[in-house]
Every structure is written in structure tokens, then in C-alpha cells.
Amino acid sequence: MCGIVAYLGPRQAYPLLISGLQRLEYRGYDSAGVALYDEEKINIYKKAGKVQDLVNYAESKNTNACVGIGHTRWATHGEPNDTNAHPHVSSSGNLSIIHNGIIENFSALKKSLIERGHTFQTDTDTEVLIQLVEHLQEHNNVDLEEAVRIALNEVHGAYAIVILSKNHPDRLIAARKSSPLVIGIGDNEFFLASDATPIVEHTKNVVYLNDEEIAVVTNKGELTIKTIQDKITTPYVHELELQLEMLEKGGYDHFMLKEIFEQPRSIEDSMRGRLKAPGRKVGLGGIVDFEQKLLNADRIIIVACGTSWHAGLVGEYLFEDLARIPVEVEYASEFRYRNPIITEKDVVIAISQSGETADTLAAIKLAKSKGATVLGICNVVGSSIARETDAGSYTHAGPEIGVASTKAFTAQVTVMTLMAMAIAHKKGTLKESRFEQILNELEQIPDKVSKALEADEQINYISGIFKDASNFLYLGRGYNFPVALEGALKLKEISYIHAEGYPAAEMKHGPIALIDEEMPVVVLATNRSSYDKILSNVQEVKARKGRIIAIVSKGDQEISKIAEFTIEVPETEEALTPLISVIPLQLLSYHIAVMRGCNVDQPRNLAKSVTVE
Ligand code: G6P
């Protein structure tokens, strides 16, 4: 969703803002803009469309500046046009602002400002905030920082903001609540951004603002942070582990393809140091103090959205099958609004790649307020969810730039497998022989994923045959049912083909009506325990002339005789099948989307980090 980047220092701000905005493109957006201070003027350039449209527009304009703010907007209030694009300005034009998040009481604030004679140029909640700041500055006769502080005490909702003032171009004022803001500290220069990706090429030293903190950075290299209650806080400087090359395509055509092919390594990284050879134990350092809570839990509730929710469904199978703990998997957005029953004996696990998903964050806060222990499984280090949970395990998949999640999914499933194994071992719910077998298999998963990726060329060929289909059905059973859902989601997200995932047996209760000679049906048949059942389902599809693309284990004899296309992947232990069977589905959606000319890494209307409800 929206992205923020700002610069203050001795260098030219504009090129830094543009390269920063390009780094943030992956978040999903529909307009972009910058505000630049030069010769006692703030020049604002903004455009609907891509950052490149902004660059073209600003080509002949004055872009000289040593301080500036830039933004990519994902429309919430008001359509995505030039006017509603950020930055927004106050009535006098003295103040400009960029904002991520939503000011929920903007309409009441706007009404009161209109009654006091203010007029508005845009439909946005952000303009209300900057007008409010200026109003308070004039009305209360206070300096800008104090006006920002008072204003932030009046707003409800979420914000990450940066304000540039014509009268104080030597400084930038930033603040956050429920929407991340990172401050990069360079040599007498500062970089502010909604995540670390635009910062890492300039400095590794960063401060993550906390909720309700206001930061002031100056061109003398000063950084001060206060809370909105006016208490000074001491900034904690973190060192970024992110490497620049992690943010590049590394020779691949798209980030998504690179991330699909990174999975042997990212799964290995998710396991690194967590499988302990002597005594063959599994250990997750981040949650070690909470293991007892998991062992005694009446129930685990997994909350997540999107692909992370699908990983949560795999988690349900894992925790129930291996550790014998009842699990419920909830869409975070539904969970928080349905007055759920949560007790102190529940352990809630929140799963999120970005660690910033607003609904997941809100679900965590709700669960904590009811006394549950809340653990996190996040990819982005230092993210809001990682900080809000009682403890957690990072997935260590590295930055995921493609909007459609791939390596984050397999990393989340890997971490949950380790969690379930650790608990199962302690509880004694797994026979030693199966425990050993799963561990041995787990160690081989990176190699097996590499082998599964070898089907890329064949999948590219199959994609060419089905690229013009209007619908797809994905069927799976047991551990492969969530994978069917994930395969369908991938296709929808990036190729805009309608697709549905179903438990294979449930097909008879509805989707079978859709099957005709046009309908591609992707069948996941890699799990041994339900092989015969899925074979029957395949026959049912075949009898209705559906076009079957089967994902089978290497050496399959039966289904490959019936299916029109068979994609072989290495066989593995049942509980680990999702880690392998999801690979061909990711590749299928990727190739189909490319062939349809879709913007694979930045699909329309989608955002990587959904920071609004
Ligand atoms: C968005 C993304 C999805 C992602 C979901 C949850 O919708 O486009 O790819 O699965 O958010 O995001 P999270 O960061 O919480 O895993």
C-alpha cells in the first residue's frame, strides 16, 4: 500500500526520492508525488499512474532541493487522480505532508475546519490533517512541532506522516501510529521511509519509530523523538541486516520468478539453526520461553490474511496431526469483529509476511486484551506485528518484493512445521520413528524443492495451452487442500483468471456443475493417504470431459494415465507435501500471467502490505 520516502541532507533530494519510490513500487499504488523545497518555495509534482509518469512529468520542472518528501498512494478516500495524490498542502501552502494510513474521524474534523472558514482542494483525509496542523499552529500560536503534537492527539486512526515546512526547510517532522516509519541515519543526512527498502543502499543504521512518537530531524544531523504526550524518548539505533542485492531481480525477469526460485535457499534459511543435530531436537529460540504455554494450550487460534491464512490452514493440519492440539484458523478481519471466545489458555499465532497487515494487527490486540498468549510468525524483522506479539519466530525468507506471496508461504509453513514438531516431541504425541522420519525429510526439502522447480519448462508449455481459460478449479485433499486454495489465489491475483480451490471431495457438492470440456482442473495428488480417493475424483472430472492437470509424485502410475497433463514432483512425507506441491502451482500462475501480458510483480488493485482495514 502507500509508500513514504523523505530526504534531508547535503545531497540532491529528488533523485533519491525517485529511486526510493521505485523501491517502494512493490507495495502497490496508483499515484505518486514529491514535494521539494527550493528558494523559499515548495514545488509539488504529482501524477496518477506509475513513478515513471511522475518522472516524465517533472522532467522539465525545477527539481533542485536538498530536502523533500515523496509518496506512492493506494487510494482509500477519493479516486486515484493527480489531485488526490500526495503530498498535500495546507491552506497557506506553507506545509506539505505525506501520509500512510487512515484518519478515521476526518469527516468530523473537516466539518469543524470548514465551519472555521477552511476550504479543501481534495477528497482526502490527509488534507484534513495538514489543515488541522496549520489551524492549530495559527490559532494556538505554537510552533509546528507542538501543532503536530496537538493535532495527533485529536485524530483517530492510523498514520505514518512526514511534514515539510516552507518556513523550516532545515527540518522534517515525522510521526507514526499503527503504520510503520523507519528513519535512516546517514552522515549528516536522514532518510525516512515506510520500510527499510529505500534506505538500505544509503545506510544500515535505522531507528524504527514507535506508535505515537514524533521525530524531528534537522540538517545539522540532530534527531529528537518525543511521544505525543510530550515525553522525550531515547532512539534505539538498529543495524539493518538487509542486503541491497536482495532487492534486485538478480537476472530474473520478475521478482516473483526470482522468489519462486529462491525457495530452496529460503526454506533452508527458515530452518537454519533450528534443527539441532545432537539429540535430534527442534528448537525455535524466539518462542522457547512460551513452549510451556503451547504445551498446555487448550487450543491454538491462528489469525492471518491472504496467503498467510492459507499457510495457517496448513498449520492447522500440522498442529492437530503432529502435536494433537485443536486449532482454529481465522481470517483476522472476521475474527476481530465477531466477539470471539478467547481465554487465557488459548495461544494465538499471528502469521504475516509484512508484519504490518492492519486486520492481523488488530486481531492480535484483541487477543492480548482477552489474556491470550500471542505468538507471531513474521518475515519482516522489526515489523509492527513482530513487536506487538509476546514472542515469535521470524521466517528469514529475505525480502519478498513480488506482491503475490511465494517464498513467504513456504517459509511460514516451514516454521509452523518446526513449531509443531518441537511441541509434538515434548508432548510425546509422535512416535520416535515418525519424528525422525519427518526430520530427515525436512532436511531434504530444499533439494526436493529444487527438483520440483525443474518442471519449469514443462509448466511453461502447459501454461501456453491454458492461458486463455476463463476459469480454473484446483482440487486437493488433506494437507493439499490449503495448497489448492493457495494455487487458485495465485492465479487470480496475477493473471486475473477466475479460479477456485476446493477440497476434492466437496467438488460433488457444487463445482462439478462447472466442469465441461473447457474447464482446466488442477488436481493435487501427491499425498499417499488419500491417493485412492483423489483418483476417484479425477475419474469424476474425466467423465465430464474436464481438462486435468495433475500434480503427482515421481513415478506415479495411475493418475498420470488419466490426466491430460501430469507434472511430477519428488515424493515426501505426508506432512511436508505442501512445501513441494505448491511449487508447480506458483510456476503455473506465473507463466500464465506473463503470457497474458499482466504486470506480474505489481498486479492491479493489490498491495503488498495492507495497512488499512
Ligand atoms: C496482501 C498481499 C498478499 C498477502 C496478504 C497478507 O493481500 O497481496 O500477498 O498474503 O496481504 O499479508 P501479510 O503481510 O500479512 O502476510
XYZ file of C-alpha atoms and ligand atoms in Angstrom:
629
model
C 0.000 0.000 0.000
C 1.067 3.642 0.281
C 4.789 4.271 0.487
C 6.707 7.078 2.136
C 10.181 8.337 1.412
C 11.807 11.583 2.529
C 15.310 13.024 2.496
C 17.128 15.796 4.342
C 20.854 16.375 3.903
C 23.549 17.793 1.679
C 22.678 15.775 -1.463
C 20.121 16.426 -4.183
C 16.851 15.099 -2.774
C 14.881 14.489 -5.981
C 16.887 11.561 -7.447
C 16.990 9.965 -4.007
C 13.236 10.315 -3.622
C 12.584 8.846 -7.069
C 14.854 5.838 -6.539
C 13.258 5.403 -3.102
C 9.755 5.497 -4.603
C 10.840 2.939 -7.194
C 12.000 0.653 -4.395
C 8.566 1.058 -2.825
C 6.660 0.260 -6.023
C 6.300 -3.341 -4.891
C 3.885 -2.275 -2.173
C 1.169 -1.494 -4.759
C -0.011 2.065 -5.552
C -1.901 4.127 -8.087
C -0.306 7.596 -7.982
C 2.961 9.191 -6.911
C 4.222 12.617 -5.922
C 7.013 14.676 -4.399
C 7.370 17.998 -2.568
C 10.750 19.718 -2.867
C 11.960 22.856 -1.122
C 13.983 25.344 -3.171
C 14.469 29.096 -2.867
C 11.750 29.697 -0.295
C 9.221 27.694 -2.281
C 7.819 24.212 -2.046
C 7.436 22.684 -5.514
C 4.925 19.885 -5.679
C 4.725 17.421 -8.548
C 2.243 14.571 -8.503
C 0.697 12.229 -11.018
C -1.758 9.372 -11.213
C -0.098 6.236 -12.550
C 3.409 4.948 -12.029
C 6.533 6.628 -10.645
C 7.770 6.815 -14.247
C 4.758 9.016 -15.107
C 5.832 11.351 -12.322
C 9.416 11.356 -13.610
C 8.227 12.225 -17.132
C 6.026 14.987 -15.777
C 8.778 16.525 -13.639
C 11.406 16.318 -16.383
C 11.187 19.948 -17.406
C 10.474 21.251 -13.895
C 12.727 22.597 -11.169
C 13.749 19.644 -9.071
C 16.584 21.314 -7.226
C 16.319 20.616 -3.484
C 18.229 19.264 -0.503
C 15.069 18.401 1.362
C 11.986 16.700 0.031
C 9.194 14.224 0.663
C 7.806 11.604 -1.720
C 4.835 9.267 -1.721
C 3.146 6.442 -3.582
C -0.590 6.395 -2.892
C -3.014 3.460 -2.847
C -6.393 5.164 -2.978
C -8.715 4.954 0.012
C -10.506 8.337 0.266
C -11.041 9.742 -3.204
C -10.236 8.283 -6.591
C -6.646 7.821 -7.751
C -6.084 11.055 -9.694
C -3.457 13.814 -9.760
C -5.312 15.935 -7.216
C -5.741 13.267 -4.589
C -2.127 12.108 -4.947
C 0.208 13.072 -2.081
C 1.868 15.364 -0.982
C -0.980 17.567 0.227
C -0.623 21.152 1.332
C -2.111 23.406 3.995
C -4.270 26.439 3.013
C -1.320 28.841 3.055
C 0.834 26.426 1.075
C 3.460 26.610 3.824
C 3.130 22.996 4.932
C 3.161 19.830 2.880
C 2.512 16.324 4.111
C 2.733 12.707 3.022
C 0.631 10.182 4.917
C 0.093 6.433 5.098
C -2.934 5.153 6.980
C -6.429 6.481 7.541
C -7.669 9.342 9.727
C -10.954 7.796 10.811
C -12.525 10.963 12.257
C -11.538 13.069 9.253
C -15.082 13.938 8.391
C -15.861 15.461 11.836
C -12.535 17.332 11.770
C -13.187 18.542 8.234
C -16.637 19.800 9.175
C -15.250 21.768 12.092
C -12.467 23.250 9.930
C -14.977 24.234 7.222
C -17.051 25.995 9.912
C -13.917 27.960 10.744
C -13.523 29.099 7.164
C -11.123 26.489 5.723
C -11.617 25.223 2.195
C -10.397 21.924 0.770
C -8.914 21.043 -2.593
C -9.052 17.236 -2.358
C -11.238 14.407 -1.088
C -8.517 13.036 1.143
C -8.321 12.575 4.891
C -4.667 13.653 4.663
C -5.506 17.189 3.606
C -7.701 17.461 6.692
C -4.747 16.559 8.893
C -2.393 19.161 7.421
C -5.079 21.861 7.530
C -5.681 20.956 11.159
C -1.972 21.291 11.933
C -1.820 24.713 10.325
C -5.021 25.797 12.030
C -3.620 24.816 15.417
C -0.314 26.498 14.677
C -2.042 29.803 13.963
C -4.883 29.534 16.422
C -2.827 28.377 19.421
C 0.216 30.398 18.391
C 2.550 27.407 18.809
C 5.465 26.131 16.787
C 4.995 23.471 14.121
C 6.132 20.562 16.255
C 3.682 21.466 19.015
C 0.885 21.936 16.468
C 1.612 18.462 15.074
C 1.555 17.034 18.590
C -1.809 18.622 19.433
C -3.272 17.568 16.078
C -2.176 13.963 16.554
C -3.925 13.916 19.896
C -7.128 14.858 18.105
C -7.036 12.297 15.315
C -8.280 8.710 15.483
C -6.920 6.081 13.174
C -3.575 5.165 11.721
C -0.812 7.337 10.420
C 2.767 7.488 9.316
C 3.438 11.074 8.264
C 6.260 13.333 7.218
C 5.785 17.111 7.118
C 7.925 19.613 5.246
C 7.546 23.292 6.131
C 8.462 26.216 3.890
C 9.391 28.217 6.965
C 11.630 25.495 8.418
C 13.297 23.730 5.499
C 16.139 22.739 7.801
C 13.987 20.009 9.331
C 11.405 17.306 8.723
C 8.781 16.247 11.225
C 7.594 12.647 11.204
C 5.209 10.603 13.321
C 3.624 7.177 13.394
C 0.724 5.235 14.815
C -0.139 1.730 13.546
C 1.674 2.387 10.272
C 5.433 1.915 10.127
C 8.061 4.590 9.750
C 11.806 3.997 9.635
C 14.461 6.698 9.977
C 17.807 6.001 8.298
C 20.726 7.874 9.823
C 23.473 8.761 7.358
C 26.404 11.098 7.534
C 24.687 14.378 8.420
C 21.683 13.219 6.451
C 18.414 11.427 7.131
C 16.249 9.108 5.066
C 12.705 8.498 6.216
C 10.621 5.708 4.743
C 7.696 3.396 5.316
C 10.056 0.417 5.216
C 13.782 -0.108 5.019
C 13.953 -0.921 1.290
C 14.651 2.664 0.094
C 17.128 3.213 2.944
C 19.429 0.195 2.797
C 21.547 1.427 -0.110
C 22.393 4.598 1.840
C 22.803 3.491 5.433
C 22.369 0.441 7.642
C 21.665 2.458 10.791
C 17.980 2.890 11.377
C 15.538 3.863 14.085
C 12.047 2.380 13.976
C 9.561 4.922 15.315
C 7.145 3.533 17.865
C 3.427 4.218 17.962
C 2.534 7.769 18.971
C 6.070 9.061 18.603
C 7.036 12.245 16.796
C 10.537 12.616 15.384
C 12.268 15.794 14.293
C 15.365 15.510 12.107
C 17.464 18.532 11.179
C 20.135 19.238 8.606
C 22.618 19.548 11.471
C 22.340 15.801 11.983
C 20.066 16.063 15.049
C 17.309 13.539 15.736
C 14.886 14.031 18.622
C 11.939 11.832 19.416
C 9.035 12.661 21.714
C 5.748 10.941 22.355
C 2.525 12.706 21.508
C 2.199 13.108 25.283
C 5.349 15.295 25.035
C 7.775 12.894 26.746
C 11.287 12.671 25.293
C 12.328 9.122 24.328
C 15.781 7.772 23.523
C 16.077 6.479 19.968
C 17.363 2.919 19.635
C 19.574 2.521 16.574
C 19.231 -0.874 14.838
C 21.591 -2.239 12.259
C 19.817 -3.465 9.121
C 20.627 -6.986 8.013
C 19.089 -6.379 4.611
C 21.499 -6.543 1.639
C 20.972 -4.417 -1.441
C 21.171 -7.378 -3.846
C 18.189 -8.894 -2.044
C 16.155 -6.043 -3.509
C 17.311 -6.585 -7.097
C 15.924 -9.025 -9.690
C 19.282 -10.810 -9.985
C 18.883 -11.680 -13.679
C 15.278 -12.902 -13.457
C 12.538 -11.215 -15.492
C 10.391 -10.644 -12.427
C 10.786 -10.577 -8.669
C 8.112 -13.237 -8.408
C 10.107 -15.689 -10.512
C 13.273 -14.912 -8.567
C 11.424 -15.512 -5.316
C 9.933 -18.789 -6.553
C 13.419 -19.987 -7.460
C 14.873 -18.759 -4.181
C 12.777 -21.231 -2.210
C 15.376 -23.981 -1.776
C 17.534 -21.378 -0.056
C 14.761 -19.525 1.791
C 13.366 -22.779 3.234
C 16.877 -23.692 4.331
C 17.218 -20.259 5.953
C 13.911 -20.773 7.779
C 15.312 -23.983 9.274
C 18.846 -22.771 9.886
C 19.978 -23.354 13.458
C 16.592 -24.712 14.408
C 17.228 -28.403 13.741
C 19.760 -29.448 16.300
C 21.829 -32.469 15.407
C 22.902 -33.804 18.802
C 19.841 -35.467 20.250
C 17.882 -34.570 17.066
C 15.891 -31.749 18.601
C 13.910 -28.912 17.090
C 14.291 -25.532 18.729
C 12.874 -22.122 17.946
C 14.816 -19.633 20.040
C 12.205 -16.876 19.737
C 9.437 -18.852 21.424
C 11.404 -21.009 23.821
C 10.015 -19.174 26.853
C 6.481 -19.807 25.629
C 6.822 -23.508 24.836
C 5.107 -24.418 28.089
C 2.142 -22.242 27.092
C 1.882 -24.158 23.830
C 2.214 -27.480 25.620
C -0.632 -26.566 27.974
C -2.753 -24.754 25.410
C -6.413 -25.755 25.234
C -6.407 -24.585 21.679
C -4.368 -22.681 19.123
C -6.057 -19.921 17.162
C -4.242 -18.897 14.003
C -5.067 -15.437 12.640
C -3.871 -14.189 9.255
C -4.957 -12.849 5.866
C -4.408 -13.881 2.255
C -1.609 -16.329 1.563
C -0.608 -16.251 5.230
C -4.102 -17.528 6.051
C -3.510 -20.458 3.693
C -0.224 -21.166 5.475
C -2.280 -21.047 8.692
C -4.569 -23.756 7.301
C -1.531 -25.962 6.690
C -0.581 -25.131 10.290
C -3.939 -26.471 11.446
C -3.186 -29.847 9.863
C 0.331 -29.833 11.309
C -0.541 -28.926 14.911
C -3.507 -31.279 15.027
C -1.794 -34.166 13.270
C 1.594 -33.951 14.943
C 1.057 -32.208 18.290
C -2.600 -33.120 18.870
C -3.638 -29.588 19.795
C -7.013 -28.362 18.492
C -6.600 -25.478 16.071
C -8.887 -22.848 14.624
C -7.790 -20.762 11.680
C -9.418 -17.380 11.382
C -9.424 -14.568 8.874
C -8.086 -11.763 11.058
C -10.708 -9.381 9.687
C -13.616 -11.624 10.701
C -12.135 -12.747 13.981
C -11.855 -9.257 15.373
C -15.442 -8.276 14.654
C -17.350 -11.340 15.784
C -16.890 -11.200 19.536
C -14.761 -14.359 19.613
C -14.401 -16.503 22.708
C -10.777 -16.237 23.803
C -9.370 -17.444 27.098
C -6.041 -17.248 28.861
C -5.414 -20.882 27.930
C -5.542 -20.082 24.228
C -2.403 -19.464 22.254
C -2.954 -17.198 19.280
C -0.468 -17.407 16.417
C -0.478 -14.449 14.043
C 1.088 -15.093 10.643
C 2.151 -12.246 8.400
C 4.839 -11.782 5.786
C 4.918 -7.989 6.079
C 4.134 -7.865 9.770
C 2.025 -4.782 9.024
C -1.368 -6.125 7.950
C -3.879 -3.903 9.752
C -6.502 -6.604 10.365
C -3.947 -9.063 11.735
C -2.518 -6.376 13.996
C -5.981 -5.536 15.307
C -6.736 -9.242 15.922
C -3.534 -9.509 17.962
C -4.503 -6.526 20.100
C -7.926 -8.053 20.710
C -6.475 -11.445 21.681
C -3.981 -9.813 24.029
C -6.692 -7.767 25.698
C -8.517 -11.040 26.483
C -5.428 -12.510 28.108
C -4.325 -14.964 25.410
C -0.657 -15.564 24.690
C 0.076 -14.226 21.215
C 2.960 -15.507 19.113
C 3.993 -14.145 15.736
C 5.365 -15.692 12.565
C 6.631 -12.756 10.506
C 9.104 -12.227 7.736
C 9.909 -8.539 8.103
C 12.232 -8.015 11.028
C 11.176 -5.240 13.403
C 7.685 -5.038 11.858
C 4.674 -3.937 13.910
C 3.322 -7.481 14.359
C 6.746 -8.768 15.394
C 6.837 -6.084 18.052
C 3.234 -6.349 19.182
C 3.265 -10.115 19.859
C 4.509 -11.674 23.118
C 7.158 -13.631 21.240
C 7.641 -15.165 17.841
C 9.761 -16.712 15.161
C 10.967 -14.937 12.081
C 10.672 -16.834 8.818
C 14.004 -15.467 7.495
C 12.838 -15.774 3.875
C 14.506 -12.471 2.927
C 12.629 -9.545 1.373
C 9.652 -10.570 -0.729
C 9.039 -7.922 -3.381
C 6.517 -9.618 -5.722
C 3.040 -8.734 -4.476
C 1.878 -12.325 -4.856
C 3.451 -14.186 -1.974
C 5.505 -17.298 -2.782
C 8.624 -17.868 -0.708
C 6.930 -16.332 2.336
C 4.306 -19.111 2.166
C 6.817 -21.951 2.167
C 8.834 -20.231 4.903
C 5.724 -19.829 7.072
C 4.831 -23.488 6.577
C 8.404 -24.485 7.416
C 8.355 -22.510 10.669
C 4.998 -23.990 11.655
C 6.297 -27.474 10.896
C 9.216 -26.817 13.234
C 6.886 -25.445 15.922
C 4.538 -28.411 15.664
C 7.486 -30.823 15.736
C 9.031 -29.155 18.790
C 5.743 -29.369 20.695
C 4.984 -32.887 19.470
C 8.368 -34.070 20.686
C 7.902 -32.544 24.115
C 4.331 -33.836 24.394
C 5.253 -37.280 23.139
C 2.448 -37.228 20.587
C 4.668 -38.520 17.807
C 6.293 -41.914 17.673
C 10.067 -41.513 17.714
C 10.277 -43.227 14.317
C 7.864 -40.768 12.639
C 9.553 -37.853 14.387
C 12.905 -38.990 12.977
C 11.398 -39.609 9.568
C 9.881 -36.127 9.359
C 13.135 -34.537 10.500
C 15.112 -36.462 7.903
C 12.653 -35.471 5.220
C 12.638 -31.858 6.372
C 16.369 -31.691 5.816
C 15.856 -32.905 2.259
C 13.102 -30.424 1.440
C 15.386 -27.733 -0.076
C 16.768 -30.327 -2.532
C 13.338 -31.647 -3.327
C 12.059 -28.122 -3.968
C 14.986 -27.653 -6.387
C 13.877 -30.830 -8.190
C 10.266 -29.636 -8.287
C 11.493 -26.401 -9.896
C 12.946 -28.459 -12.750
C 9.410 -28.806 -14.096
C 9.502 -25.111 -15.016
C 9.864 -25.683 -18.751
C 7.060 -28.219 -18.868
C 4.834 -25.881 -16.842
C 5.649 -23.051 -19.227
C 4.416 -25.279 -22.064
C 1.215 -26.230 -20.227
C 0.626 -22.559 -19.422
C 0.607 -21.763 -23.123
C -2.252 -24.235 -23.598
C -4.402 -22.854 -20.800
C -3.537 -19.158 -20.838
C -6.874 -18.144 -22.358
C -9.086 -20.107 -19.979
C -11.656 -18.057 -18.099
C -11.919 -20.315 -15.054
C -9.757 -22.810 -13.208
C -10.591 -25.295 -10.495
C -7.974 -26.508 -8.002
C -8.641 -29.653 -6.006
C -6.756 -31.153 -3.087
C -7.323 -33.270 -0.006
C -5.851 -33.213 3.487
C -2.556 -31.346 3.581
C -3.044 -30.474 -0.066
C -6.409 -28.762 0.395
C -4.866 -25.445 1.601
C -2.402 -25.754 -1.281
C -5.332 -25.917 -3.717
C -6.666 -22.685 -2.199
C -3.246 -21.077 -2.488
C -2.838 -22.180 -6.130
C -6.200 -20.654 -7.020
C -5.356 -17.427 -5.197
C -2.019 -17.115 -7.037
C -3.721 -17.458 -10.409
C -6.452 -14.939 -9.544
C -4.007 -12.413 -8.153
C -1.632 -12.152 -11.059
C -3.424 -13.406 -14.179
C -6.959 -12.146 -13.307
C -8.403 -15.536 -14.270
C -11.204 -16.635 -12.007
C -10.071 -19.650 -10.014
C -11.400 -21.589 -7.058
C -9.768 -24.020 -4.719
C -11.868 -26.833 -3.266
C -11.463 -29.892 -1.088
C -11.611 -32.573 -3.771
C -14.479 -34.479 -2.150
C -16.546 -31.325 -1.876
C -16.448 -30.957 -5.652
C -19.553 -33.121 -5.888
C -21.496 -30.578 -3.887
C -21.388 -27.780 -6.391
C -18.296 -27.133 -8.502
C -18.844 -30.311 -10.524
C -21.641 -28.414 -12.254
C -18.993 -26.156 -13.796
C -16.984 -28.938 -15.366
C -17.084 -29.221 -19.135
C -14.539 -29.677 -21.910
C -13.320 -26.096 -21.401
C -12.577 -26.316 -17.691
C -8.961 -26.809 -16.530
C -8.909 -28.717 -13.252
C -5.631 -28.779 -11.348
C -5.550 -31.828 -9.104
C -3.050 -32.232 -6.280
C -2.390 -35.925 -5.891
C 0.881 -36.080 -4.005
C -0.411 -37.267 -0.643
C -0.342 -41.019 -0.225
C -3.070 -41.385 2.393
C -5.792 -40.014 0.136
C -4.390 -41.133 -3.203
C -7.194 -43.584 -3.988
C -9.855 -41.071 -3.085
C -8.323 -38.393 -5.255
C -8.022 -40.926 -8.060
C -11.801 -41.314 -7.911
C -12.221 -37.542 -8.019
C -10.002 -37.404 -11.080
C -12.210 -40.042 -12.740
C -15.261 -37.931 -11.956
C -13.705 -34.914 -13.642
C -12.593 -37.002 -16.602
C -16.078 -38.454 -17.033
C -17.331 -34.889 -17.507
C -14.561 -34.071 -20.002
C -12.757 -31.669 -17.691
C -9.132 -30.977 -18.654
C -6.974 -32.410 -15.899
C -3.571 -31.082 -14.936
C -2.349 -33.413 -12.202
C 0.468 -32.763 -9.765
C 1.737 -36.203 -8.793
C 4.675 -37.804 -7.023
C 7.501 -39.037 -9.217
C 6.824 -42.457 -10.698
C 3.022 -42.155 -10.416
C 1.266 -44.956 -12.300
C -2.460 -44.348 -12.065
C -3.428 -40.682 -12.284
C -0.865 -39.991 -14.980
C -2.763 -42.416 -17.240
C -5.974 -40.402 -16.909
C -4.796 -36.801 -16.711
C -4.221 -34.737 -19.840
C -1.047 -33.318 -18.286
C 0.976 -34.709 -15.418
C 3.574 -32.727 -13.519
C 5.847 -34.891 -11.385
C 7.395 -33.660 -8.158
C 9.538 -35.566 -5.633
C 7.660 -37.590 -3.070
C 7.940 -36.598 0.560
C 6.484 -37.320 3.988
C 2.756 -36.521 4.014
C 3.032 -33.627 6.492
C 5.556 -31.878 4.276
C 3.713 -32.234 0.946
C 2.533 -28.585 0.832
C 6.149 -27.417 0.629
C 6.596 -29.363 -2.599
C 3.179 -29.375 -4.236
C 2.769 -25.602 -4.089
C 5.835 -25.088 -6.337
C 4.250 -26.111 -9.682
C 1.174 -24.045 -8.852
C 3.279 -20.925 -8.306
C 5.034 -21.522 -11.630
C 1.759 -22.174 -13.460
C 0.238 -18.897 -12.301
C 3.467 -17.034 -13.077
C 3.768 -18.280 -16.669
C 0.086 -17.820 -17.442
C 0.222 -14.232 -16.140
C 3.330 -13.451 -18.204
C 1.693 -14.888 -21.332
C -1.402 -12.776 -20.732
C 0.775 -9.670 -20.532
C -0.071 -8.976 -16.888
C 2.082 -6.958 -14.530
C 3.230 -9.949 -12.515
C 5.047 -8.142 -9.722
C 2.501 -5.384 -9.268
C -0.924 -6.809 -10.105
C -3.735 -4.300 -10.451
C -5.505 -3.142 -7.285
C -3.390 -5.292 -4.979
C -0.986 -4.138 -2.307
C 1.884 -5.977 -0.711
C 1.367 -4.576 2.712
C -2.278 -3.929 3.540
C -2.081 -1.298 6.241
C -5.751 -0.322 6.192
C -8.742 -2.397 7.277
C -1.963 -8.808 0.730
C -0.922 -9.418 -0.190
C -0.946 -10.934 -0.040
C -0.745 -11.316 1.406
C -1.762 -10.642 2.324
C -1.409 -10.813 3.795
O -3.236 -9.101 0.292
O -1.180 -9.048 -1.523
O 0.078 -11.499 -0.829
O -0.845 -12.691 1.546
O -1.780 -9.234 2.078
O -0.214 -10.136 4.038
P 0.797 -10.461 5.206
O 1.910 -9.467 5.005
O 0.047 -10.213 6.484
O 1.239 -11.856 5.071
